[in-house]
């Protein structure tokens, strides 16, 4: 099934249809000075992780390009390199350029974009075009901490390139290279050219970091940065420590106020260079928004005009007789708090404006145009430009209509530029107008009456076995850990009997449970995989996840819980003699399609009162046992970065979950977390908001292990310590107040706050 057709299939039930109006003939003043166009293709900028401002990652360049191609328009997505190249992006090849990222644009491509516009190439943009320049500060084969931008930037100019690191106010800033195999006892050579400025230089380091075979950090070793504003070569021989299987390079600045510049980094083993892009010359997917500026608005810049708004109380109207066939009811711009619009007085008088959407003030005065076409007769003669409006929220109907405005403006601009014939325009507009309008997000819902089958907010496990079977899985591969996690969830349904050690914290909690008398001495299992044969009667077979599906392991975990199946790959199925009851490989062509299947077919067999939003990586850190144990629903909604890829469509995924949320009871928990890194996942704010709209409570718990065991503990009583009365105020003293938050609640109590409880000073501070 085609991903797009699957994503839109449920919309056909929508009651609203786009009304078609006759295509009006354009008056003579609206025709451009140069009607001939050698190139009729459309270029759409697309870059992974590029920031949106006044736009939405739900307005996908790939989806818009696919829509236009289906309507008969030759539309292609171009990355930064192509957009910056005079030979790859020019007026001979393309008639139109579309930017869907709102105010932001790539500053590296600006000279070529202006050259394209001056040659008569049209530009269509959402939000306020060309007001937020964005610079590529990432480096290929490197990741940044906290992220590329203020504290870590790869700078490239005039043929020179270097990394700049700025000391933060807390923790550290730095980058990490791609990882390489490490063998204990070997010696590697780390080197690089570095200079530093600021106070307390020489306290920051060029590290080689080491990890065990499961990716757990072991240690980092390397030379200090020089205390010198002049370039210095630093180097060291580093011996690979015991237990290390993987290593990378990580220059780190821990000292506030210190700025370091680095280039020519090298990691060599037996004379062989391991490090890729040690000069930081090759760009990556790291972007820095340089902030608002009006510099690129006027004719000395891109010439797309100035803006007004947002204006509280403004009325937004579809312009009568607009040439792109928008009906009066097709109003995508209902949110005026953030809506900005083209100011018609900001353009030279010889240009013609074709209104699409009009903003009207409280006194009936026309303010400007959130969406409009501009036929150019000035320095950009021959071009037809388009404003397509600010995307105020991630609402499916609004995104749909904004996308329609962009696509239909593009078709009309091509007609006005003379790039496509009128017959092709009619065909394209008819095709686009026939797209079914998505129904509004579920709202005004009746309260569900389904009764919770247990009395607690979360389901609880039975009391623990007296002697837990404990297996250390830290050195197993991901697939083996996932198989054992699913086994743990199924076995612990009847009674918590399996406890898995994913890291040092698990051993601490196991010891604590013994001290509290919740369980006795554990039975150590030397071969963790032997548990599969030991508990063969506790599962009914195996489910094979689809490795080609981004959320394939999430879907497999849902099936595991519903049908009591182990999650196994084909090799594991053969090794352990498992019967395959569900093979999910190739079954779904998109994440949204897989989620729809869970919502429509698997839902009756799952727990309607328990959910988890889980990035697929969480399948391997022990987070799924409790969900499989209690048949919870595991899902994921991708974001601006991880939403770019085969089978991924963040908006379609959200729409599926909105439908499911609307069916489910209120006041139920959503475990996990909506964010898994910058641009990975829908994000904390939008995710918590989405759940809250449907009465779902986010409980941050994406890093917790063995909850199928911990939830079986029964506390006889909870006694809080008595607080001492406040001391009498002594104005000759300085008082400190410590404010303690629950932070990310379960997650931080489970791991982060453990270091405070175990600290020897715990309890000694009033």
XYZ file of C-alpha atoms in Angstrom:
766
model
C 0.000 0.000 0.000
C 1.289 3.466 -0.841
C 2.281 5.298 2.353
C 0.446 8.449 1.324
C -2.788 6.680 0.428
C -2.651 4.731 3.669
C -2.044 7.913 5.631
C -4.999 9.717 4.064
C -7.347 6.762 3.801
C -9.341 7.515 6.942
C -9.939 11.085 5.890
C -12.426 10.098 3.212
C -15.122 10.062 5.877
C -14.778 13.818 6.283
C -17.973 15.742 5.765
C -16.272 18.874 4.483
C -15.185 19.039 0.839
C -13.116 21.671 -0.885
C -15.486 23.787 -2.974
C -14.361 24.374 -6.529
C -14.781 27.734 -8.216
C -14.126 28.737 -11.776
C -10.531 29.650 -12.569
C -10.646 33.414 -13.152
C -8.717 35.035 -15.947
C -5.950 37.313 -14.679
C -6.128 40.926 -15.692
C -3.309 42.392 -17.737
C -1.606 44.211 -14.811
C -1.002 40.889 -13.016
C 1.114 39.326 -15.770
C 4.864 39.405 -15.187
C 7.224 41.344 -17.396
C 8.838 38.159 -18.696
C 6.388 35.332 -19.456
C 8.935 32.913 -20.934
C 10.399 30.364 -18.557
C 13.056 27.919 -19.738
C 12.680 25.734 -16.621
C 9.326 24.582 -15.253
C 10.460 22.458 -12.301
C 9.922 23.287 -8.629
C 12.729 23.053 -6.060
C 11.764 22.483 -2.404
C 14.388 22.933 0.315
C 14.765 19.923 2.607
C 17.416 19.404 5.281
C 17.281 17.005 8.216
C 17.032 18.841 11.508
C 16.673 22.275 9.928
C 14.836 24.542 12.429
C 11.288 25.712 11.832
C 10.227 29.199 12.912
C 6.638 30.151 12.160
C 6.375 26.802 10.439
C 5.782 23.218 11.473
C 7.714 20.021 10.833
C 4.320 18.521 10.022
C 4.498 20.570 6.811
C 6.942 18.150 5.253
C 8.959 19.055 2.127
C 8.796 15.434 1.023
C 4.998 15.317 1.333
C 4.551 18.609 -0.561
C 6.888 17.407 -3.309
C 4.948 14.132 -3.589
C 1.615 16.002 -3.718
C 2.831 18.249 -6.528
C 4.247 15.336 -8.488
C 0.934 13.483 -8.260
C -0.783 16.614 -9.557
C 1.515 16.677 -12.591
C 4.151 19.188 -11.426
C 7.844 18.305 -11.589
C 8.826 18.926 -7.947
C 12.144 17.942 -6.378
C 13.629 18.325 -2.894
C 17.090 19.903 -2.711
C 19.529 19.926 0.192
C 21.903 22.692 1.185
C 24.713 21.650 -1.148
C 22.471 21.602 -4.213
C 20.743 24.843 -3.265
C 24.104 26.600 -2.899
C 25.417 25.379 -6.251
C 25.008 27.620 -9.298
C 25.166 24.615 -11.604
C 22.647 22.521 -9.677
C 20.128 25.217 -8.738
C 19.514 27.996 -11.262
C 16.803 29.622 -13.337
C 17.456 27.365 -16.326
C 16.593 24.292 -14.266
C 13.847 25.612 -11.997
C 11.021 28.114 -12.247
C 10.106 28.127 -8.566
C 11.656 27.661 -5.120
C 9.609 26.680 -2.037
C 10.742 27.070 1.587
C 8.495 25.408 4.176
C 10.609 26.212 7.252
C 8.910 29.564 7.893
C 11.118 32.496 8.812
C 14.316 30.451 8.678
C 16.524 29.983 5.625
C 20.076 28.654 5.013
C 22.464 31.596 4.931
C 25.040 29.601 2.936
C 22.556 29.354 0.035
C 21.490 33.000 0.199
C 23.763 34.331 -2.603
C 22.509 31.693 -5.036
C 18.891 32.154 -3.957
C 19.123 35.903 -4.617
C 20.771 35.206 -7.973
C 17.883 32.847 -8.808
C 15.301 35.460 -7.802
C 16.940 38.259 -9.808
C 16.869 35.958 -12.834
C 13.073 35.718 -12.563
C 12.727 32.602 -10.433
C 9.718 32.700 -8.116
C 9.843 32.048 -4.365
C 7.045 30.726 -2.152
C 7.533 30.651 1.614
C 5.545 30.089 4.763
C 5.559 32.608 7.661
C 7.704 35.742 7.186
C 10.264 34.892 4.491
C 13.979 35.402 5.011
C 14.018 36.932 8.480
C 15.925 34.219 10.396
C 19.234 33.230 8.773
C 20.402 29.781 9.824
C 24.015 28.668 9.642
C 25.204 25.099 9.285
C 27.472 24.575 12.303
C 27.390 20.790 12.336
C 30.148 18.455 11.220
C 29.663 15.118 9.526
C 30.560 12.084 11.671
C 30.349 14.195 14.863
C 27.589 14.760 17.418
C 27.447 17.718 19.789
C 26.593 18.043 23.459
C 24.334 19.734 24.342
C 23.669 20.361 20.622
C 25.195 22.221 17.715
C 24.906 25.990 18.101
C 25.820 28.271 20.967
C 28.341 26.002 22.717
C 29.608 23.819 19.882
C 29.994 25.020 16.298
C 32.007 23.882 13.296
C 33.050 27.070 11.513
C 34.025 27.089 7.844
C 35.176 30.153 5.908
C 37.727 30.941 3.232
C 38.842 27.343 2.941
C 39.641 27.102 6.672
C 37.624 25.041 9.116
C 37.701 24.506 12.862
C 35.594 23.544 15.848
C 34.689 26.163 18.452
C 33.706 25.047 21.956
C 32.428 27.501 24.583
C 32.441 26.593 28.254
C 28.856 26.464 29.585
C 27.578 27.600 32.971
C 27.029 24.004 34.016
C 28.178 20.501 33.028
C 30.238 20.536 29.808
C 30.170 21.286 26.121
C 31.853 19.179 23.512
C 31.517 16.818 20.586
C 31.856 13.112 20.024
C 33.179 11.380 16.926
C 31.931 8.258 15.233
C 32.810 5.176 17.273
C 35.448 2.593 16.459
C 36.305 -0.876 17.702
C 38.720 -0.957 20.657
C 40.796 -3.864 21.947
C 42.134 -3.836 25.527
C 45.886 -3.471 25.715
C 46.293 -1.687 22.392
C 47.701 1.856 22.301
C 46.116 4.628 20.242
C 47.522 8.069 19.504
C 45.249 11.085 20.019
C 46.343 14.475 18.637
C 45.075 17.851 17.455
C 45.839 21.552 17.063
C 44.133 23.622 19.779
C 44.110 27.154 21.142
C 42.150 28.535 24.116
C 41.103 31.857 25.620
C 39.483 32.798 28.896
C 40.174 32.217 32.595
C 41.561 29.047 34.130
C 42.835 27.549 30.906
C 44.329 24.077 30.836
C 41.504 22.376 32.750
C 39.748 20.985 29.668
C 40.650 17.875 27.710
C 40.894 16.091 24.389
C 39.565 12.707 25.454
C 39.412 9.230 24.045
C 36.201 7.751 25.516
C 35.785 4.018 26.061
C 32.614 1.888 26.262
C 31.880 -1.776 26.809
C 30.218 -3.896 24.132
C 26.720 -2.831 25.187
C 27.623 0.847 24.874
C 27.984 1.585 28.582
C 30.545 4.318 29.284
C 33.684 3.121 31.077
C 36.227 5.952 31.205
C 37.850 8.756 29.209
C 41.574 9.513 28.905
C 43.493 12.202 27.046
C 45.684 15.319 27.109
C 44.670 18.707 28.496
C 44.015 21.663 26.219
C 46.933 24.127 26.114
C 46.714 27.318 28.181
C 47.576 29.408 25.149
C 45.825 31.789 22.782
C 48.252 30.650 20.072
C 47.751 27.383 18.210
C 49.499 24.449 19.891
C 49.799 20.813 18.896
C 48.764 18.408 21.656
C 49.086 14.629 21.607
C 49.154 11.588 23.855
C 49.416 7.814 23.726
C 46.371 6.192 25.312
C 46.182 2.545 26.322
C 42.812 0.852 25.784
C 41.511 -0.229 29.221
C 40.174 -3.594 30.258
C 36.565 -4.236 29.252
C 36.551 -1.684 26.427
C 35.019 -2.712 23.105
C 34.290 0.671 21.524
C 35.971 4.105 21.591
C 35.477 7.597 20.227
C 37.131 11.034 20.405
C 35.539 13.762 22.525
C 37.071 17.213 23.072
C 35.307 18.719 26.112
C 35.207 22.148 27.759
C 34.107 22.096 31.398
C 35.397 25.528 32.483
C 32.932 28.440 32.283
C 34.380 31.357 30.339
C 36.853 29.274 28.334
C 36.593 29.169 24.549
C 38.587 26.596 22.614
C 39.285 26.261 18.895
C 40.329 22.886 17.499
C 41.278 21.476 14.114
C 43.271 18.618 12.649
C 42.087 16.069 15.231
C 43.506 12.601 14.760
C 43.081 9.139 16.263
C 45.627 6.637 15.002
C 46.096 2.933 15.637
C 49.238 1.240 14.324
C 49.813 4.187 12.006
C 46.285 3.986 10.543
C 43.991 7.023 10.809
C 40.589 6.151 12.323
C 39.008 9.575 12.652
C 36.737 10.890 9.899
C 36.409 14.640 9.320
C 38.945 15.587 11.973
C 39.263 19.021 10.337
C 35.462 19.626 10.615
C 35.452 20.674 6.950
C 32.568 18.406 5.926
C 29.169 19.814 7.071
C 26.682 17.744 9.039
C 23.108 18.136 10.255
C 23.718 20.853 12.851
C 21.988 24.204 12.517
C 22.098 27.490 14.407
C 19.326 30.081 14.091
C 21.168 33.419 14.086
C 18.074 35.345 15.213
C 15.666 37.817 13.651
C 16.835 40.413 11.147
C 15.087 42.559 8.513
C 18.281 42.723 6.459
C 17.087 40.307 3.777
C 13.560 41.667 3.336
C 13.943 44.669 1.006
C 15.018 44.889 -2.614
C 18.661 44.820 -1.498
C 17.870 41.368 -0.114
C 15.318 38.847 -1.348
C 12.707 41.541 -1.980
C 9.685 39.657 -0.666
C 8.317 42.661 1.235
C 7.760 43.581 4.863
C 5.242 42.254 7.319
C 2.684 43.219 9.917
C 1.050 41.504 12.866
C 0.271 39.554 14.797
C -2.843 41.637 15.487
C -5.205 40.439 18.248
C -8.808 40.422 17.107
C -7.999 40.404 13.395
C -10.444 38.576 11.140
C -9.033 36.217 8.570
C -10.950 35.837 5.302
C -10.454 33.888 2.103
C -10.237 36.437 -0.726
C -13.192 36.349 -3.117
C -12.208 35.204 -6.606
C -8.784 33.974 -5.558
C -7.169 32.107 -8.458
C -6.187 28.993 -6.503
C -9.791 27.864 -5.935
C -9.918 28.295 -2.160
C -13.527 28.424 -1.028
C -14.698 30.830 1.677
C -14.923 27.972 4.194
C -11.363 26.827 3.534
C -9.752 29.087 6.129
C -6.511 27.656 7.475
C -5.547 30.732 9.497
C -7.903 30.725 12.451
C -5.171 31.433 15.022
C -4.444 35.175 15.019
C -2.203 35.306 18.093
C 0.803 34.308 15.991
C -0.400 35.159 12.495
C 1.684 37.609 10.497
C 0.992 38.932 7.040
C 2.427 40.681 4.011
C 2.259 44.464 4.311
C 1.271 45.617 0.791
C 2.825 49.072 1.328
C 6.261 47.455 1.747
C 6.506 46.482 -1.927
C 7.395 48.765 -4.852
C 4.200 50.136 -6.417
C 4.808 48.571 -9.850
C 4.294 45.066 -8.464
C 0.864 43.415 -8.477
C -0.539 41.583 -5.436
C -3.084 38.798 -5.871
C -4.854 38.248 -2.511
C -5.408 34.688 -1.324
C -6.114 35.270 2.394
C -6.860 38.707 3.849
C -6.385 39.988 7.412
C -8.994 42.573 8.434
C -8.746 44.727 11.573
C -11.458 45.243 14.161
C -12.556 48.447 12.403
C -12.907 46.742 9.051
C -9.599 48.053 7.677
C -7.555 45.675 5.549
C -4.285 44.963 7.338
C -2.487 42.762 4.848
C -2.317 39.294 3.361
C -1.342 36.156 5.303
C -1.311 34.478 1.900
C -0.871 36.201 -1.443
C 0.882 36.002 -4.794
C 3.167 38.824 -5.970
C 3.718 39.377 -9.693
C 7.057 41.150 -10.018
C 7.767 44.078 -12.355
C 10.762 45.469 -10.444
C 14.342 44.218 -10.088
C 12.927 40.669 -9.831
C 10.836 40.979 -12.999
C 9.621 37.664 -14.337
C 9.253 36.123 -10.898
C 5.947 35.277 -9.224
C 6.336 35.029 -5.451
C 4.002 33.711 -2.802
C 3.368 34.191 0.903
C 1.673 31.118 2.363
C 1.057 32.105 5.979
C 2.239 31.311 9.498
C 1.540 27.849 10.874
C 0.223 28.563 14.358
C -0.268 25.053 15.703
C 0.179 21.403 14.842
C -3.463 20.836 13.987
C -4.202 18.387 11.181
C -6.786 20.571 9.452
C -4.652 23.692 9.621
C -1.595 21.838 8.315
C -3.717 20.393 5.510
C -5.014 23.792 4.391
C -1.625 25.510 4.643
C -0.199 22.703 2.534
C -3.004 23.256 0.036
C -2.216 26.984 -0.109
C 1.475 26.277 -0.745
C 0.796 23.702 -3.444
C -1.924 25.650 -5.248
C 0.075 28.880 -5.088
C 2.946 26.992 -6.686
C 0.767 25.829 -9.569
C -0.649 29.321 -10.167
C 2.814 30.879 -9.942
C 4.052 28.459 -12.592
C 1.149 29.488 -14.836
C 1.829 33.182 -14.366
C 5.515 32.654 -15.098
C 4.595 30.833 -18.293
C 6.270 27.641 -17.076
C 3.248 25.348 -17.568
C 0.228 25.621 -19.883
C -3.283 26.479 -18.700
C -4.497 22.921 -19.345
C -1.885 21.557 -16.933
C -2.889 24.172 -14.363
C -6.539 23.097 -14.494
C -5.553 19.462 -14.118
C -3.214 20.143 -11.183
C -5.640 22.381 -9.293
C -8.478 19.928 -9.804
C -6.311 17.110 -8.424
C -5.194 19.136 -5.386
C -8.713 20.411 -4.677
C -10.014 16.834 -4.643
C -7.824 15.879 -1.671
C -10.164 14.911 1.183
C -10.206 17.365 4.068
C -9.203 15.697 7.340
C -11.831 15.816 10.049
C -11.146 18.089 12.999
C -9.230 16.612 15.893
C -11.581 14.774 18.252
C -13.205 17.232 20.664
C -16.300 17.624 22.883
C -16.085 13.912 23.573
C -18.403 12.091 25.964
C -16.657 10.733 29.034
C -15.825 7.046 28.555
C -17.631 4.740 30.953
C -15.273 1.768 30.777
C -14.418 0.533 34.272
C -10.776 0.227 35.302
C -10.140 -3.439 36.155
C -7.861 -2.555 39.083
C -8.125 -0.023 41.911
C -4.731 1.649 41.483
C -3.591 4.282 38.977
C -0.959 1.858 37.645
C -1.492 -1.903 37.641
C 0.587 -3.666 40.262
C 2.394 -6.982 40.167
C 1.780 -9.862 42.566
C 4.143 -10.097 45.554
C 7.737 -10.982 44.695
C 9.171 -14.480 44.689
C 11.271 -15.164 47.759
C 14.337 -15.863 45.631
C 14.537 -13.868 42.416
C 16.378 -15.288 39.421
C 18.946 -12.597 38.595
C 20.718 -12.433 35.237
C 23.350 -9.924 34.138
C 22.446 -8.791 30.597
C 24.879 -5.870 30.343
C 27.128 -7.737 27.900
C 24.390 -9.167 25.678
C 23.508 -7.738 22.280
C 20.336 -5.707 21.773
C 18.244 -8.527 20.327
C 19.060 -10.889 23.201
C 18.233 -8.213 25.763
C 14.914 -7.523 24.045
C 14.047 -11.221 23.944
C 14.786 -11.549 27.680
C 12.843 -8.363 28.463
C 9.772 -9.813 26.762
C 10.301 -13.101 28.610
C 10.604 -11.204 31.892
C 7.317 -9.401 31.277
C 5.455 -12.623 30.516
C 6.991 -14.688 33.342
C 6.453 -11.968 35.935
C 2.707 -11.789 35.229
C 1.973 -14.688 37.544
C 4.694 -13.750 40.019
C 7.804 -11.552 39.693
C 10.582 -14.121 39.387
C 13.093 -12.660 36.895
C 15.269 -9.636 37.653
C 17.682 -8.382 34.960
C 20.830 -6.338 35.544
C 21.081 -3.658 32.846
C 23.468 -1.465 34.835
C 24.910 -0.750 38.298
C 21.682 0.846 39.494
C 19.801 -2.428 39.204
C 22.207 -4.116 41.608
C 21.689 -1.268 44.087
C 17.909 -1.646 43.967
C 18.166 -5.420 44.292
C 20.257 -4.981 47.440
C 17.743 -2.449 48.774
C 14.835 -4.859 48.244
C 16.725 -7.489 50.233
C 17.428 -5.028 53.046
C 13.759 -4.134 53.196
C 12.759 -7.795 53.364
C 10.789 -7.688 50.106
C 12.776 -10.625 48.740
C 15.466 -12.986 49.958
C 18.851 -13.972 48.605
C 18.824 -14.010 44.782
C 19.696 -16.956 42.591
C 22.295 -15.842 40.046
C 21.769 -17.183 36.525
C 25.165 -17.553 34.850
C 23.712 -18.046 31.371
C 20.873 -15.514 30.948
C 19.605 -17.148 27.747
C 18.966 -20.403 29.642
C 15.861 -18.689 31.020
C 14.165 -19.175 27.627
C 14.077 -22.962 27.990
C 13.407 -22.805 31.723
C 10.172 -20.839 31.229
C 9.010 -22.264 27.895
C 5.537 -22.890 29.324
C 5.064 -19.168 30.048
C 4.853 -18.043 26.394
C 2.946 -19.222 23.323
C 5.549 -18.632 20.614
C 7.406 -15.751 19.023
C 6.731 -12.513 17.181
C 9.324 -11.295 14.668
C 9.577 -7.485 14.461
C 10.057 -5.701 11.147
C 13.594 -4.217 11.154
C 12.651 -1.987 8.190
C 9.882 -0.275 10.181
C 11.138 2.558 12.389
C 8.832 1.623 15.286
C 8.966 -2.070 14.483
C 10.058 -3.100 17.991
C 7.269 -1.008 19.573
C 4.656 -2.789 17.479
C 6.240 -6.168 18.247
C 6.067 -5.378 21.985
C 2.343 -4.642 21.645
C 1.854 -8.022 19.977
C 4.056 -9.673 22.616
C 1.870 -8.419 25.438
C -1.416 -9.139 23.683
C -0.593 -12.692 22.583
C 2.047 -13.795 25.139
C 4.829 -14.054 22.564
C 8.593 -13.591 22.841
C 10.127 -10.896 20.647
C 12.732 -12.710 18.552
C 14.641 -12.337 15.303
C 14.817 -15.233 12.818
C 18.194 -16.442 14.138
C 16.860 -16.569 17.695
C 13.752 -18.402 16.503
C 15.995 -21.093 15.014
C 18.424 -21.187 17.948
C 15.754 -21.677 20.605
C 13.277 -23.710 18.561
C 10.499 -21.127 18.823
C 7.201 -21.315 16.979
C 6.547 -18.118 14.999
C 2.990 -16.982 15.666
C 3.372 -13.473 14.172
C 5.855 -12.320 11.533
C 5.574 -8.544 11.125
C 8.224 -8.196 8.403
C 6.845 -6.316 5.399
C 3.372 -6.144 6.902
C 3.224 -2.346 7.231
C 4.491 0.315 4.844
C 4.404 3.176 7.334
C 4.523 3.822 11.067
C 1.085 5.404 10.888
C -0.241 2.277 9.187
C 1.216 0.086 11.927
C -0.254 2.293 14.650
C -3.632 2.191 12.895
C -3.485 -1.594 12.952
C -2.762 -1.558 16.684
C -5.636 0.891 17.257
C -8.157 -0.974 15.095
C -7.262 -4.654 15.478
C -4.996 -5.202 18.477
C -6.701 -2.751 20.840
C -9.374 -5.206 22.115
C -6.593 -7.494 23.368
C -4.601 -4.774 25.176
C -4.919 -2.877 28.453
C -7.022 0.238 27.791
C -5.740 1.923 30.957
C -1.976 1.801 30.350
C 0.143 3.389 27.611
C 3.794 4.171 26.952
C 5.313 6.635 24.492
C 8.661 5.020 23.737
C 11.393 5.717 21.220
C 12.429 2.390 19.649
C 15.809 2.537 21.411
C 14.028 1.984 24.734
C 13.259 -1.571 23.676
C 16.847 -2.474 24.544
C 17.303 -0.713 27.910
C 14.810 -2.793 29.894
C 11.865 -0.372 29.746
C 9.332 -2.742 28.149
C 8.989 -5.546 30.711
C 6.197 -3.878 32.706
C 4.261 -2.909 29.562
C 4.378 -6.456 28.197
C 3.482 -7.839 31.629
C 0.318 -5.726 31.836
C -0.502 -5.625 28.078
C 0.067 -1.879 27.826
C -0.021 -0.006 24.508
C 3.410 1.155 23.310
C 3.615 3.832 20.599
C 5.830 6.623 19.253
C 5.210 9.862 17.330
C 8.265 11.015 15.383
C 9.596 14.578 15.273
C 11.355 16.935 12.896
C 14.530 14.830 12.729
C 13.438 11.239 13.122
C 10.249 11.949 11.166
C 12.290 12.204 7.957
C 12.695 8.749 6.473
C 10.865 5.908 4.757
C 7.451 5.227 6.220
C 7.474 8.162 8.653
C 4.933 10.955 8.764
C 4.649 12.761 12.136
C 1.273 14.356 11.356
C -0.304 11.079 10.242
C 1.081 9.364 13.356
C -0.411 12.053 15.608
C -3.776 11.745 13.866
C -3.851 8.003 14.507
C -3.049 8.516 18.183
C -5.678 11.257 18.500
C -8.289 8.777 17.306
C -7.046 6.174 19.758
C -6.835 8.641 22.663
C -10.429 9.685 21.970
C -11.610 6.086 22.423
C -9.666 5.397 25.589
C -10.649 6.164 29.182
C -9.578 9.394 30.868
C -7.212 9.782 33.826
C -4.866 7.048 32.673
C -1.046 7.146 32.596
C 1.201 7.511 29.571
C 4.575 6.155 30.664
C 7.849 7.022 28.928
C 8.652 10.398 27.399
C 7.705 12.274 24.242
C 11.292 13.393 23.488
C 14.474 11.424 22.768
C 16.878 14.164 21.700
C 16.714 17.396 19.755
C 14.090 16.938 17.025
C 13.573 13.273 17.937
C 9.952 12.718 18.894
C 7.017 15.090 19.060
C 8.654 16.850 22.030
C 7.823 17.417 25.682
C 5.499 20.419 25.329
C 3.453 19.195 22.339
C 3.374 15.635 23.670
C 2.214 16.481 27.186
C -0.346 18.863 25.658
C -1.607 16.201 23.266
C -2.064 13.674 26.047
C -3.657 16.214 28.381
C -6.263 17.172 25.788
C -7.565 13.623 26.055
C -7.167 13.195 29.816
C -3.928 11.210 29.629
C -1.300 11.840 32.323
C 2.374 11.797 31.292
C 4.544 9.933 33.817
C 8.189 10.326 32.805
C 9.652 6.842 33.086
C 11.584 6.032 29.937
C 14.759 4.925 31.729
C 13.331 2.493 34.278
C 14.104 -1.204 34.434
C 12.539 -4.196 36.224
C 9.296 -2.382 36.984
C 7.496 -5.717 36.628
C 9.359 -6.585 39.842
C 9.329 -3.256 41.688
C 5.568 -2.824 41.266
C 5.066 -5.995 43.316
C 6.517 -4.413 46.466
C 3.982 -3.648 49.200
C 4.798 -0.862 51.654
C 3.179 -1.536 55.016
C 3.291 2.155 55.883
C 4.883 5.397 54.776
C 6.276 7.571 57.560
C 7.740 10.951 56.704
C 10.459 12.262 59.031
C 9.502 15.129 61.328
C 11.034 18.417 60.320
C 12.882 20.427 62.921
C 11.479 23.883 63.646
C 13.220 26.706 61.769
C 16.142 28.220 63.670
C 15.826 31.767 65.008
C 16.839 34.329 62.403
C 20.390 35.606 62.888
C 20.970 38.602 60.607
C 24.733 38.210 60.928
C 24.542 34.904 59.050
C 23.965 33.968 55.408
C 21.248 31.359 54.829
C 20.984 28.962 51.898
C 17.666 27.534 50.762
C 17.588 24.293 48.788
C 14.538 23.803 46.597
C 14.027 20.190 45.631
C 11.712 19.196 42.798
C 10.632 15.738 41.779
C 12.298 16.561 38.447
C 11.193 13.925 35.963
C 9.504 12.033 38.813
C 10.003 8.276 38.500
C 13.027 8.498 36.210
C 15.033 10.793 38.462
C 14.121 8.999 41.673
C 15.083 5.696 40.078
C 18.537 6.775 38.974
C 19.656 10.385 39.315
C 18.598 10.997 42.908
C 20.090 7.675 43.974
C 23.502 9.380 44.083
C 22.149 11.812 46.691
C 20.635 9.096 48.839
C 23.868 7.081 48.759
C 26.043 10.120 49.475
C 27.681 9.974 52.938
C 26.355 13.483 53.651
C 22.751 12.407 53.050
C 20.672 13.430 56.073
C 23.387 15.634 57.557
C 22.192 18.887 55.970
C 19.206 20.455 57.775
